[in-house]
Amino acid sequence: MEILCDSKRTNACPSGGVGVYNPGYWGMNIEKGKVYKVRLHIRSSDAVSLTVSLTSSDGLQKLAAHTITGSKKSFAKWTKIEFHLKSSQNNTNSRLQLTTSKTGVIWLDQVSVIPLDTYMGHGFRKDLSLMLANLKPQFLKFPGGNYAMGNYLRNAFRWSETVGPWEERPGHFNDAWGYWTDDGLGFFEFLQLAEDLGASPVWVVNDGASLNEEVSTATVASLVKDVVNGIEFARGGPKTPWGSVRAAMGHPQPFKLDYVSIGNQECWMLYYRGNYQKFYSAIKAAYPDINIISSCDRSTISPSNPADLYDVHVYTSSSNMFSRTSMFDNTPRSTPKAIVSEYAVTGNDAGKGTLVAALAEAAFLIGLERNSDVVKMASCAPLFVNDNDRRWSPDAIVFNSWQHYGCPNYWMLHFFKDSSGAALHPTTIQISNYDQLVASAITWQNAKDKSTYLRVKVVNFGNRAVDLNISVSGLANGIKNSGSKQMVLTSSSPLDENSFQQPEKVVPVSSPLANVKQQMGVSVRPYSLSSFDLLLEASKHASI
């Protein structure tokens, strides 16, 4: 930053000085009374008097300010400065600006401002992290599919360049989605987020393939070694070469990394199978307990091409997704199991996240639930989108600088967040001339009060209201008279969506369930997902 004006009358700077500003990502949300941590590196051969401030988008409203001063010698070398700013006002479209009225040249690098209050104190935006935590996620897959690959290998995600001090990370161009990242969200931060959520990390590694390039099996050895090093970074003791890097970042205890996915749906590529076997052998030799996920489908897995899990991606229309409730019904009941790591309804009726898309995904998940002996994990994709930069629709959670909302498919997932570890019971639907219903039943335990419930979920994918008789058998101690409830996700139109203006247009509505007994009538609305949680006297096996 070269400053040509000064405080002298003949060459006076304008009031407030001159400088530079950064609006963040479509404006920064600054809140009254909140504290923000500012970090920057400065170098200058002149004396410095630099004011760092949070202002409105036009610079006229001052929210907070701090002035950095120093003599000619103070900043002769790169110097890291950290301080806090406390805002006196609210502004959802703020900017960070650096101004001075002193002639000279100031070099600036790694300038950042971040709220002091973040999720678990680890830098993640609190409101968005809580949206995730409220789903009780069992795993977190990262750093993504195409993002891990890159369109070209020079732009692939390289884990070792995303760890260590933030200012020493080179960053890279994310050509898959068209933006630069400074890799402040790196391998360490992904592992930390998974730990904070109580979720198992699933690391998608680059196996030498981008969308347009491949490393041959004969020359892939260095990438294989790099991935083994990455596992050491996550799991190694604090005195191992890479474990010591993690420890220096403030996490001496190893992370619990049990799953590594080799590539991103690349089985069709020329060198994938040869490369995969190199990665598999090296990882298993160093860490035999790691579960390795193949990009190839189940039919290719064999003793000579082994895998602990195989990856499945499903992107399709709502009607086709609904039909896939039976996708795994005829899968052989032997290992390896599937991880459906990406699924989403796309196409005309998906919109930016419609009710009908969520219902189709719910039917698909019920099918996975019923086949949980051959499907180990499932996750929707993509998870987040900034409303100012929509490269993909639909997504589960939409946000901008200060707002967020869940799409119907986000709220649909709340019906499944107690399914992990639950007991599945057989269900039968008997209804003539109507094939738009899908159902499942589980018993699950509330962690807070240890109450046990029988949860019956029903998707009605059609435009007809249906009266059902639920008949439960096999419950030794019966159902309690009170304490049962129902939850319904529906809306006036199957194409209804949520928005910043109407964030709760399509959300689950919960209500007490009266007249509960082992044989009872219920009504299921058109285009709806309903769950009936029947409070049990004791946790017993049941059939429906």
CSV table of N, CA and C in Angstrom, one decimal, residues 192-261:
chain,number,residue,atom,x,y,z
A,192,GLN,N,-10.8,-31.6,12.9
A,192,GLN,CA,-11.3,-31.0,14.1
A,192,GLN,C,-12.8,-30.9,14.1
A,193,LEU,N,-13.4,-30.5,13.0
A,193,LEU,CA,-14.8,-30.3,12.9
A,193,LEU,C,-15.5,-31.7,13.1
A,194,ALA,N,-15.0,-32.7,12.5
A,194,ALA,CA,-15.5,-34.1,12.7
A,194,ALA,C,-15.5,-34.4,14.2
A,195,GLU,N,-14.4,-34.2,14.8
A,195,GLU,CA,-14.3,-34.5,16.2
A,195,GLU,C,-15.2,-33.7,17.1
A,196,ASP,N,-15.4,-32.4,16.8
A,196,ASP,CA,-16.3,-31.6,17.5
A,196,ASP,C,-17.7,-32.0,17.3
A,197,LEU,N,-18.1,-32.5,16.2
A,197,LEU,CA,-19.4,-33.0,15.9
A,197,LEU,C,-19.7,-34.4,16.5
A,198,GLY,N,-18.6,-35.1,16.9
A,198,GLY,CA,-18.7,-36.5,17.3
A,198,GLY,C,-18.9,-37.4,16.2
A,199,ALA,N,-18.4,-37.0,15.0
A,199,ALA,CA,-18.6,-37.8,13.8
A,199,ALA,C,-17.3,-38.4,13.4
A,200,SER,N,-17.3,-39.6,12.7
A,200,SER,CA,-16.1,-40.2,12.2
A,200,SER,C,-15.7,-39.5,10.9
A,201,PRO,N,-14.4,-39.1,10.8
A,201,PRO,CA,-14.0,-38.5,9.6
A,201,PRO,C,-13.8,-39.6,8.5
A,202,VAL,N,-14.2,-39.2,7.3
A,202,VAL,CA,-14.0,-40.0,6.1
A,202,VAL,C,-13.2,-39.2,5.1
A,203,TRP,N,-12.0,-39.6,5.0
A,203,TRP,CA,-11.0,-38.8,4.1
A,203,TRP,C,-11.0,-39.3,2.7
A,204,VAL,N,-11.4,-38.4,1.8
A,204,VAL,CA,-11.3,-38.7,0.4
A,204,VAL,C,-9.9,-38.2,-0.1
A,205,VAL,N,-9.1,-39.2,-0.5
A,205,VAL,CA,-7.7,-38.8,-0.9
A,205,VAL,C,-7.6,-38.7,-2.5
A,206,ASN,N,-6.7,-37.9,-2.9
A,206,ASN,CA,-6.4,-37.8,-4.3
A,206,ASN,C,-5.4,-38.9,-4.6
A,207,ASP,N,-5.9,-39.8,-5.6
A,207,ASP,CA,-5.1,-41.0,-5.9
A,207,ASP,C,-4.3,-40.8,-7.2
A,208,GLY,N,-4.1,-39.5,-7.6
A,208,GLY,CA,-3.4,-39.3,-8.8
A,208,GLY,C,-4.3,-39.0,-10.0
A,209,ALA,N,-5.5,-38.7,-9.8
A,209,ALA,CA,-6.5,-38.4,-10.9
A,209,ALA,C,-7.1,-37.1,-10.6
A,210,SER,N,-7.2,-36.3,-11.7
A,210,SER,CA,-8.1,-35.1,-11.8
A,210,SER,C,-9.1,-35.4,-12.8
A,211,LEU,N,-10.0,-34.5,-13.1
A,211,LEU,CA,-11.0,-34.7,-14.1
A,211,LEU,C,-10.4,-34.8,-15.5
A,212,ASN,N,-9.3,-34.2,-15.7
A,212,ASN,CA,-8.7,-34.2,-17.0
A,212,ASN,C,-7.3,-34.9,-17.1
A,213,GLU,N,-6.7,-35.3,-16.0
A,213,GLU,CA,-5.4,-35.9,-16.0
A,213,GLU,C,-5.3,-37.1,-15.1
A,214,GLU,N,-4.3,-37.9,-15.3
A,214,GLU,CA,-4.0,-39.1,-14.5
A,214,GLU,C,-2.5,-39.3,-14.3
A,215,VAL,N,-2.2,-39.8,-13.1
A,215,VAL,CA,-0.8,-40.2,-12.9
A,215,VAL,C,-0.8,-41.7,-13.1
A,216,SER,N,0.1,-42.2,-13.9
A,216,SER,CA,0.2,-43.7,-14.1
A,216,SER,C,0.6,-44.5,-12.9
A,217,THR,N,0.2,-45.7,-12.9
A,217,THR,CA,0.5,-46.6,-11.8
A,217,THR,C,2.0,-46.7,-11.5
A,218,ALA,N,2.8,-46.6,-12.6
A,218,ALA,CA,4.2,-46.7,-12.5
A,218,ALA,C,4.9,-45.6,-11.8
A,219,THR,N,4.2,-44.4,-11.7
A,219,THR,CA,4.8,-43.2,-11.1
A,219,THR,C,3.9,-42.7,-10.0
A,220,VAL,N,3.1,-43.5,-9.4
A,220,VAL,CA,2.2,-43.0,-8.3
A,220,VAL,C,2.8,-43.1,-6.9
A,221,ALA,N,3.9,-43.7,-6.8
A,221,ALA,CA,4.5,-44.0,-5.5
A,221,ALA,C,4.6,-42.8,-4.5
A,222,SER,N,4.9,-41.7,-5.0
A,222,SER,CA,5.1,-40.5,-4.1
A,222,SER,C,3.7,-40.1,-3.6
A,223,LEU,N,2.7,-40.2,-4.4
A,223,LEU,CA,1.3,-39.9,-3.9
A,223,LEU,C,0.9,-40.9,-2.8
A,224,VAL,N,1.2,-42.1,-3.0
A,224,VAL,CA,0.9,-43.2,-2.1
A,224,VAL,C,1.5,-42.8,-0.7
A,225,LYS,N,2.8,-42.5,-0.8
A,225,LYS,CA,3.5,-42.2,0.5
A,225,LYS,C,2.9,-40.9,1.1
A,226,ASP,N,2.5,-40.0,0.3
A,226,ASP,CA,1.9,-38.8,0.8
A,226,ASP,C,0.6,-39.1,1.6
A,227,VAL,N,-0.2,-40.0,1.1
A,227,VAL,CA,-1.4,-40.4,1.8
A,227,VAL,C,-1.1,-41.1,3.1
A,228,VAL,N,-0.1,-42.0,3.1
A,228,VAL,CA,0.3,-42.7,4.4
A,228,VAL,C,0.8,-41.6,5.4
A,229,ASN,N,1.5,-40.6,4.9
A,229,ASN,CA,1.9,-39.6,5.8
A,229,ASN,C,0.7,-38.8,6.4
A,230,GLY,N,-0.3,-38.6,5.5
A,230,GLY,CA,-1.5,-37.9,6.0
A,230,GLY,C,-2.2,-38.7,7.1
A,231,ILE,N,-2.2,-40.0,7.0
A,231,ILE,CA,-2.8,-40.8,8.1
A,231,ILE,C,-2.0,-40.7,9.3
A,232,GLU,N,-0.6,-40.6,9.2
A,232,GLU,CA,0.2,-40.4,10.3
A,232,GLU,C,0.0,-39.0,11.0
A,233,PHE,N,-0.3,-38.0,10.1
A,233,PHE,CA,-0.6,-36.7,10.7
A,233,PHE,C,-1.9,-36.8,11.5
A,234,ALA,N,-2.9,-37.5,11.1
A,234,ALA,CA,-4.1,-37.6,11.8
A,234,ALA,C,-4.0,-38.5,13.0
A,235,ARG,N,-3.3,-39.7,12.9
A,235,ARG,CA,-3.3,-40.7,13.9
A,235,ARG,C,-2.0,-40.9,14.6
A,236,GLY,N,-0.9,-40.4,14.1
A,236,GLY,CA,0.4,-40.7,14.7
A,236,GLY,C,0.6,-40.0,16.1
A,237,GLY,N,1.5,-40.6,16.9
A,237,GLY,CA,1.8,-40.0,18.2
A,237,GLY,C,2.5,-38.7,18.0
A,238,PRO,N,2.5,-37.9,19.1
A,238,PRO,CA,3.0,-36.5,19.0
A,238,PRO,C,4.5,-36.4,18.7
A,239,LYS,N,5.2,-37.5,18.8
A,239,LYS,CA,6.6,-37.5,18.5
A,239,LYS,C,7.0,-38.1,17.1
A,240,THR,N,5.9,-38.5,16.4
A,240,THR,CA,6.2,-39.0,15.0
A,240,THR,C,6.4,-37.8,14.1
A,241,PRO,N,7.0,-38.0,12.9
A,241,PRO,CA,7.3,-36.8,12.1
A,241,PRO,C,6.1,-36.0,11.8
A,242,TRP,N,5.0,-36.6,11.3
A,242,TRP,CA,3.8,-35.8,11.0
A,242,TRP,C,2.9,-35.6,12.2
A,243,GLY,N,2.9,-36.5,13.1
A,243,GLY,CA,2.1,-36.3,14.3
A,243,GLY,C,2.6,-35.1,15.1
A,244,SER,N,3.9,-34.8,15.0
A,244,SER,CA,4.4,-33.7,15.7
A,244,SER,C,3.9,-32.4,15.1
A,245,VAL,N,3.7,-32.4,13.8
A,245,VAL,CA,3.1,-31.2,13.2
A,245,VAL,C,1.7,-30.9,13.7
A,246,ARG,N,0.9,-32.0,13.8
A,246,ARG,CA,-0.4,-31.9,14.4
A,246,ARG,C,-0.4,-31.4,15.8
A,247,ALA,N,0.6,-32.0,16.6
A,247,ALA,CA,0.7,-31.6,18.0
A,247,ALA,C,1.0,-30.1,18.1
A,248,ALA,N,1.9,-29.6,17.2
A,248,ALA,CA,2.3,-28.2,17.2
A,248,ALA,C,1.1,-27.3,16.9
A,249,MET,N,0.1,-27.8,16.3
A,249,MET,CA,-1.1,-27.1,15.9
A,249,MET,C,-2.1,-27.1,17.1
A,250,GLY,N,-1.7,-27.7,18.2
A,250,GLY,CA,-2.6,-27.7,19.4
A,250,GLY,C,-3.4,-28.9,19.6
A,251,HIS,N,-3.1,-30.0,18.9
A,251,HIS,CA,-3.9,-31.3,19.1
A,251,HIS,C,-2.9,-32.4,19.3
A,252,PRO,N,-2.3,-32.6,20.5
A,252,PRO,CA,-1.3,-33.7,20.7
A,252,PRO,C,-1.9,-35.0,20.6
A,253,GLN,N,-3.2,-35.2,21.0
A,253,GLN,CA,-3.9,-36.5,20.9
A,253,GLN,C,-4.2,-36.8,19.5
A,254,PRO,N,-4.1,-38.0,19.0
A,254,PRO,CA,-4.4,-38.4,17.7
A,254,PRO,C,-5.9,-38.2,17.4
A,255,PHE,N,-6.3,-37.9,16.2
A,255,PHE,CA,-7.7,-37.9,15.7
A,255,PHE,C,-8.1,-39.4,15.5
A,256,LYS,N,-9.3,-39.7,15.5
A,256,LYS,CA,-9.8,-41.0,15.2
A,256,LYS,C,-10.2,-41.1,13.8
A,257,LEU,N,-9.2,-41.4,12.9
A,257,LEU,CA,-9.5,-41.6,11.5
A,257,LEU,C,-9.5,-43.1,11.2
A,258,ASP,N,-10.7,-43.5,10.8
A,258,ASP,CA,-10.9,-45.0,10.5
A,258,ASP,C,-11.3,-45.3,9.1
A,259,TYR,N,-11.6,-44.2,8.3
A,259,TYR,CA,-12.1,-44.4,6.9
A,259,TYR,C,-11.3,-43.6,5.9
A,260,VAL,N,-10.8,-44.2,4.9
A,260,VAL,CA,-10.1,-43.5,3.8
A,260,VAL,C,-10.7,-44.0,2.5
A,261,SER,N,-11.2,-43.0,1.7
A,261,SER,CA,-11.8,-43.3,0.4
A,261,SER,C,-10.8,-43.0,-0.7
